[in-house]
PDB file of C-alpha atoms and ligand atoms in Angstrom:
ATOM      1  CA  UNK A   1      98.673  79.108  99.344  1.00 97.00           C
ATOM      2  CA  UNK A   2      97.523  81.959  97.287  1.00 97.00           C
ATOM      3  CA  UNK A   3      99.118  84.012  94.509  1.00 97.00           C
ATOM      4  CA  UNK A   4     100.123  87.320  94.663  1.00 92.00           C
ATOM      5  CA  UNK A   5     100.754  89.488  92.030  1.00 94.00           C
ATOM      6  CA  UNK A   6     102.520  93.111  91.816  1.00 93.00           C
ATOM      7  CA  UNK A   7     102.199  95.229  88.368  1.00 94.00           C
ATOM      8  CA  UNK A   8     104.515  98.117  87.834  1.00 96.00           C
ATOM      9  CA  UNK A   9     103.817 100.682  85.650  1.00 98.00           C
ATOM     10  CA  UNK A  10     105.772 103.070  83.406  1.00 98.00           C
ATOM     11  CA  UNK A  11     105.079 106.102  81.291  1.00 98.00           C
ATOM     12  CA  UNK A  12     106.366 105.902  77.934  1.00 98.00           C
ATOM     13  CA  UNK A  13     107.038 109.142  75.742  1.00 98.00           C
ATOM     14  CA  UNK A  14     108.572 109.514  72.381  1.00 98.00           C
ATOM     15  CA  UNK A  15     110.427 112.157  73.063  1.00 96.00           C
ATOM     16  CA  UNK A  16     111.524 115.464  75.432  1.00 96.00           C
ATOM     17  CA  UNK A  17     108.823 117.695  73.760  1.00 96.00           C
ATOM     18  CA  UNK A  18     106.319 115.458  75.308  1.00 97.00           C
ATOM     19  CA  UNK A  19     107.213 116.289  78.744  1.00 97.00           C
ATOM     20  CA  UNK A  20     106.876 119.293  81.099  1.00 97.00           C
ATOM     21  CA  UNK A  21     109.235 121.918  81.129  1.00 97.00           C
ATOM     22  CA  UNK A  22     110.499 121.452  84.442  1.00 97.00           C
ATOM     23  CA  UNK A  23     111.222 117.125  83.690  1.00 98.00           C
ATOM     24  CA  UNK A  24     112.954 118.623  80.147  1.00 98.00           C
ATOM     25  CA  UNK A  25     115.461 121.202  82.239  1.00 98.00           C
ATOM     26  CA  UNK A  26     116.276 117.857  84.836  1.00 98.00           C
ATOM     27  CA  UNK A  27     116.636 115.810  81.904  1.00 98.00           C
ATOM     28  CA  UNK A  28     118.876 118.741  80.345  1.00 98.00           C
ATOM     29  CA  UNK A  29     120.877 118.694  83.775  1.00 98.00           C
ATOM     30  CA  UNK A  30     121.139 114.646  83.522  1.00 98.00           C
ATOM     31  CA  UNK A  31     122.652 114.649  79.802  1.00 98.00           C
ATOM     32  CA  UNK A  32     124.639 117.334  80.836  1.00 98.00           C
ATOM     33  CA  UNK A  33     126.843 116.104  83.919  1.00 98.00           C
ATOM     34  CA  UNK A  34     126.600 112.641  81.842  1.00 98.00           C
ATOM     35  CA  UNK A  35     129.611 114.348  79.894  1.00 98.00           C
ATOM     36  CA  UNK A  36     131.355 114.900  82.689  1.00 98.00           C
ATOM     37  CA  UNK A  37     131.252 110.832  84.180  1.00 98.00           C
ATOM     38  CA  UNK A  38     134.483 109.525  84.895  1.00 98.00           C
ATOM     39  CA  UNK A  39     133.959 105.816  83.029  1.00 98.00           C
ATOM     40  CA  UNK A  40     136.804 104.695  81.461  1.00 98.00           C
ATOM     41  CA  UNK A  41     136.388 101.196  81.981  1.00 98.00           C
ATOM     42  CA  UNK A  42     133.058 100.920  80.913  1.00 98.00           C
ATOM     43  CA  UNK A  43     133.082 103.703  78.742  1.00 98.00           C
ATOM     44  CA  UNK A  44     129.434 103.527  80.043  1.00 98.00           C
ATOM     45  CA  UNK A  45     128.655 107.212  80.844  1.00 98.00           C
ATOM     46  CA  UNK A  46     125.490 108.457  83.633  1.00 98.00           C
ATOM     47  CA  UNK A  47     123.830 111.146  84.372  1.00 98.00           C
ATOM     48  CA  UNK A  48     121.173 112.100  87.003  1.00 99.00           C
ATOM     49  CA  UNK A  49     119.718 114.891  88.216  1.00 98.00           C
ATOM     50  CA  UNK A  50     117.475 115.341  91.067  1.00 98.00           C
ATOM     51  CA  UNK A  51     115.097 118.582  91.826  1.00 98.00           C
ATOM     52  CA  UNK A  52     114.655 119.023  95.726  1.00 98.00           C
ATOM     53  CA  UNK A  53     111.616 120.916  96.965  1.00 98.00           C
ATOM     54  CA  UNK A  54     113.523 123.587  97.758  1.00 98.00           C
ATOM     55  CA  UNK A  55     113.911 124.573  94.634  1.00 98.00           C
ATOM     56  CA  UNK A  56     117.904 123.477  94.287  1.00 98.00           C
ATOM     57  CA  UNK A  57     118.794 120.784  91.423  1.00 98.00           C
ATOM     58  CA  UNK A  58     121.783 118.270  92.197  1.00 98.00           C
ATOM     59  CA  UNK A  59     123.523 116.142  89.674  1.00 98.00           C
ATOM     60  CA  UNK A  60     125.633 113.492  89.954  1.00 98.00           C
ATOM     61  CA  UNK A  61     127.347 111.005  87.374  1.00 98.00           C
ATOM     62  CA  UNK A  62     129.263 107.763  87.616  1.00 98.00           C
ATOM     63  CA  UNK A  63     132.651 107.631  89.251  1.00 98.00           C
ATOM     64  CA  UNK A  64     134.361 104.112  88.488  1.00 98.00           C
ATOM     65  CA  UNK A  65     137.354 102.546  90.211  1.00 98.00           C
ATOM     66  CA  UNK A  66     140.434 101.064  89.085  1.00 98.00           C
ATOM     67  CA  UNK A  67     139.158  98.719  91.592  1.00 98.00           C
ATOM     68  CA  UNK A  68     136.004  97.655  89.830  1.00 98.00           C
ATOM     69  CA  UNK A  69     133.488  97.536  92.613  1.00 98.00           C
ATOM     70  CA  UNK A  70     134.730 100.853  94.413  1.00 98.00           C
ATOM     71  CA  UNK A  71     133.293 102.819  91.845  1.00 98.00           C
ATOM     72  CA  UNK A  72     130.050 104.441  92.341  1.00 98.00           C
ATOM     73  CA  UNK A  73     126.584 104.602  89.882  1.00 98.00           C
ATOM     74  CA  UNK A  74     125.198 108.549  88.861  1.00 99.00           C
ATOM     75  CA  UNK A  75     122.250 108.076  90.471  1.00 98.00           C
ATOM     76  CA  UNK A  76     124.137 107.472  94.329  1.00 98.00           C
ATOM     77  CA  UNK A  77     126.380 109.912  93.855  1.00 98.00           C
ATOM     78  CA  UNK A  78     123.597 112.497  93.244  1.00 98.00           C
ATOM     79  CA  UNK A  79     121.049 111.310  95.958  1.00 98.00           C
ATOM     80  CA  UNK A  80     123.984 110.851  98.696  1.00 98.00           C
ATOM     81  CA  UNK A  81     125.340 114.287  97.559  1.00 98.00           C
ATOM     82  CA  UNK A  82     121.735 115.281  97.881  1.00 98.00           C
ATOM     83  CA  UNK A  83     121.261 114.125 101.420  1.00 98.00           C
ATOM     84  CA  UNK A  84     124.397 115.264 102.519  1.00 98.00           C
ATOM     85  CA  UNK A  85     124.088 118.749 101.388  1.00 98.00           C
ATOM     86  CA  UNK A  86     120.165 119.290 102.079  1.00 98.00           C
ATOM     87  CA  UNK A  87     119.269 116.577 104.650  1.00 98.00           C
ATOM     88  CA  UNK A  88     115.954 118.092 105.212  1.00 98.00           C
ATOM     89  CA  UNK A  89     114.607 118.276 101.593  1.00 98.00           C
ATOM     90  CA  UNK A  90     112.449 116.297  99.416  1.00 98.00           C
ATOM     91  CA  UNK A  91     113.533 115.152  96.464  1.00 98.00           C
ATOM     92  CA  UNK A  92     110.698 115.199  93.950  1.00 98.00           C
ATOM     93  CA  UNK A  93     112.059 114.132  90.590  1.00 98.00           C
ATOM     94  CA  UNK A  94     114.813 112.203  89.337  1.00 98.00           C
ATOM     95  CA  UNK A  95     116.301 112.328  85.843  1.00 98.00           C
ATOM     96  CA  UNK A  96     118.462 110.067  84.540  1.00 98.00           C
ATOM     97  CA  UNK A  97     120.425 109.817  81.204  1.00 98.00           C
ATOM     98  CA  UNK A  98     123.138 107.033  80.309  1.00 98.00           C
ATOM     99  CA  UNK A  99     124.999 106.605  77.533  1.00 98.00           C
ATOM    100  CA  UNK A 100     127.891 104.236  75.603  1.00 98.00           C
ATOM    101  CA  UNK A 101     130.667 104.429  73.507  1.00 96.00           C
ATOM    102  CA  UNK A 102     130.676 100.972  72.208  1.00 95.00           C
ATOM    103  CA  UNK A 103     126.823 101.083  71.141  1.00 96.00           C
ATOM    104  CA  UNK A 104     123.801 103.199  70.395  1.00 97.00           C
ATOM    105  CA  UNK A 105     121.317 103.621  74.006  1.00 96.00           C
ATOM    106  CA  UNK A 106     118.602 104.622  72.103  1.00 95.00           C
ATOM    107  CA  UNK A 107     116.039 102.648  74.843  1.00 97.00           C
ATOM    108  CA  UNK A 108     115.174 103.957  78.062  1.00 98.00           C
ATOM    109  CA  UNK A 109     118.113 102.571  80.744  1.00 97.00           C
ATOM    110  CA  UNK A 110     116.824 101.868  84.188  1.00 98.00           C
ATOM    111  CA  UNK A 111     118.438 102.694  87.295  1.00 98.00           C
ATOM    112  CA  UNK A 112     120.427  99.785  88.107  1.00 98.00           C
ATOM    113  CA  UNK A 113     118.866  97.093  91.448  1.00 98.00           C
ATOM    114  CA  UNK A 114     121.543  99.047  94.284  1.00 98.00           C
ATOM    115  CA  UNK A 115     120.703 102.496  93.338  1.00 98.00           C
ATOM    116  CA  UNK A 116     117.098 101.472  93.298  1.00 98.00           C
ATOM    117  CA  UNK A 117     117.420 100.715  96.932  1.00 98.00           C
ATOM    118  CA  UNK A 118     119.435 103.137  97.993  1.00 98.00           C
ATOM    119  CA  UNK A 119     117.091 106.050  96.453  1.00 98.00           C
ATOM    120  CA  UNK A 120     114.181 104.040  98.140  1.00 98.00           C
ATOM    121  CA  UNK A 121     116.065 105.087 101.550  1.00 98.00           C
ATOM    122  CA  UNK A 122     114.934 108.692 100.647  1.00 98.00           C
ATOM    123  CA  UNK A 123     111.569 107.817  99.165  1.00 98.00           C
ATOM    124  CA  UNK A 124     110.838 106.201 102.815  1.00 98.00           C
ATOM    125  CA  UNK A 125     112.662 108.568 104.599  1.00 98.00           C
ATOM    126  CA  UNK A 126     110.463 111.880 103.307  1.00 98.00           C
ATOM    127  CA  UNK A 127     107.343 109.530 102.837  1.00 98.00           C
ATOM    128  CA  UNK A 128     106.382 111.293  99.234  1.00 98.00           C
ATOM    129  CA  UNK A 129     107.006 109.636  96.025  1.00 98.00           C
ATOM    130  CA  UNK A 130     109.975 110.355  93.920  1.00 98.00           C
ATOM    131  CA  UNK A 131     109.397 110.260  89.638  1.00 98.00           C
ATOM    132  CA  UNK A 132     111.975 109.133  87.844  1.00 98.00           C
ATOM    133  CA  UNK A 133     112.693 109.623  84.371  1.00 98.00           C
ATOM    134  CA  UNK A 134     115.158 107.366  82.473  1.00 98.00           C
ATOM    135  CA  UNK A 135     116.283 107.334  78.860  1.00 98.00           C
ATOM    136  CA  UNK A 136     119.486 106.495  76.929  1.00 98.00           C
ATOM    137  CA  UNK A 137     121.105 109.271  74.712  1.00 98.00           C
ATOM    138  CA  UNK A 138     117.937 109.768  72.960  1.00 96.00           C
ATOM    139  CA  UNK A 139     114.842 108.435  72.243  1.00 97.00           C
ATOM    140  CA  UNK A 140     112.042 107.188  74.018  1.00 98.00           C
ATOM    141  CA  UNK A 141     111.839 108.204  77.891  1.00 98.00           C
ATOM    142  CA  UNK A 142     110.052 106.147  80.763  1.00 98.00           C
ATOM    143  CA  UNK A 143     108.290 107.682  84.321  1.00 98.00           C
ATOM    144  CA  UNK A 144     107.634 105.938  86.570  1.00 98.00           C
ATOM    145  CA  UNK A 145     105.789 107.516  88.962  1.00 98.00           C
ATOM    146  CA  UNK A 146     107.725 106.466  92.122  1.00 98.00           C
ATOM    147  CA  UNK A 147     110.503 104.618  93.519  1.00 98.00           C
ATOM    148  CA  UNK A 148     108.563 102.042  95.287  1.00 98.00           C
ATOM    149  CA  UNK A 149     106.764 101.400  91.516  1.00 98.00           C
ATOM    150  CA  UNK A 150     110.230 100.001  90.506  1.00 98.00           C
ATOM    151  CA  UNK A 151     110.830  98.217  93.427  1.00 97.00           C
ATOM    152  CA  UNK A 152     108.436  95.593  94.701  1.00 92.00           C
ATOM    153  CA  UNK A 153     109.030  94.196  97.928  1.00 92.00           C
ATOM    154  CA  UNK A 154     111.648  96.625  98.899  1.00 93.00           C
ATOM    155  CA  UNK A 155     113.546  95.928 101.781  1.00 95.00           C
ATOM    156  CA  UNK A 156     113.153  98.948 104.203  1.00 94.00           C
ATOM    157  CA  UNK A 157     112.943 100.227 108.364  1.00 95.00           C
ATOM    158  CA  UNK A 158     110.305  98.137 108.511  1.00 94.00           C
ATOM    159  CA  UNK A 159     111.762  94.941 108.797  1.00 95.00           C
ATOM    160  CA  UNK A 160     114.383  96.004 111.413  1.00 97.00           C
TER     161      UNK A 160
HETATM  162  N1  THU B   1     125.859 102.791  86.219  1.00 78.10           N
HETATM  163  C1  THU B   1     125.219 103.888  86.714  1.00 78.10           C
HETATM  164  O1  THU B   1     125.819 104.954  86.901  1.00 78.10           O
HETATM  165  N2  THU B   1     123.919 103.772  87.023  1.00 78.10           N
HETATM  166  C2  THU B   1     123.180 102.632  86.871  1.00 78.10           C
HETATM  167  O2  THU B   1     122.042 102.579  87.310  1.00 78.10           O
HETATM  168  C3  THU B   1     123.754 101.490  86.172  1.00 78.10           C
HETATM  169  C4  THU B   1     125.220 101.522  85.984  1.00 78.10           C
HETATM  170  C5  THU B   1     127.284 102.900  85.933  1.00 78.10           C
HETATM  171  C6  THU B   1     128.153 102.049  86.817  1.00 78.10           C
HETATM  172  C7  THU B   1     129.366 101.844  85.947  1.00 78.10           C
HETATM  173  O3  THU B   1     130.220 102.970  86.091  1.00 78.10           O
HETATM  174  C8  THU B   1     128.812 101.856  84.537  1.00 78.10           C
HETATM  175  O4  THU B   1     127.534 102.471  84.614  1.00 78.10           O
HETATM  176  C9  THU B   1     128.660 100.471  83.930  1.00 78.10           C
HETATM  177  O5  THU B   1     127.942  99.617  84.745  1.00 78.10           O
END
């Protein structure tokens, strides 16, 4: 038997002004189509936006379901959006803002375990790492510096 251990690590910074220009206009994007989620039974609002290496930004945002599990998170609408439109880009950052109306989301909000595996698809897929940045509707925001660094032991082609 032996141990093994996996560390993930995340960039913390207090605020947009601490980021590059290019992260602050995704981020801009993110909180922007955020306003535009269709959430009302979680009143639980999303945002994402993706640049592609061609140069094009996407954006997506949550789209719930009267039937609760047909609804779909920001951050697959904008990456299947993203592959649908532009199967033969790279997507090389991720932004992603959420935000609630029944509390403050002043903490950096992670994407959630199935988006996390479906945007690993892509990271796999193009074989270059995708940063994402994640805050709530203000305060601190977290990098990490690639899919795969939020999801140890992914499941991927490899094991079929
Ligand atoms: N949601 C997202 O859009 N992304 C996540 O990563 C977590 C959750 C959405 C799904 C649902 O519409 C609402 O937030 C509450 O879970």
């Amino acid at each position: 038997m032996k141990e093994v251990q996996i560390t993930s690590t995340l960039h913390i910074f207090e605020n947009l002004n601490e980021l590059p220009n290019d992260v602050v206009f995704l981020m801009q994007k993110a909180i922007e189509v955020r306003g535009k989620a269709y959430a009302p039974y979680s009143n639980f609002n999303v945002g994402a936006a993706l640049l592609l290496d061609n140069g094009e930004v996407v954006t997506g945002n949550n789209q719930e379901n009267a039937s609760y599990p047909s609804g779909l998170c920001a951050e697959r609408t904008a990456i299947y959006y993203a592959g649908s439109q532009y199967p033969n880009a790279k997507v090389v950052k991720m932004a992603i803002s959420a935000t609630s109306k029944s509390k403050p989301t002043l903490s950096p909000i992670p994407p959630c375990g199935a988006c996390r595996q479906a945007i690993s698809e892509y990271e796999v897929k193009q074989e270059t790492p995708i940063e994402i940045y994640f805050m709530g509707e203000a305060g601190q925001i977290a990098k990490s510096a690639s899919l795969a660094n939020l999801l140890p032991f992914v499941f991927d082609k490899s094991a079929l």
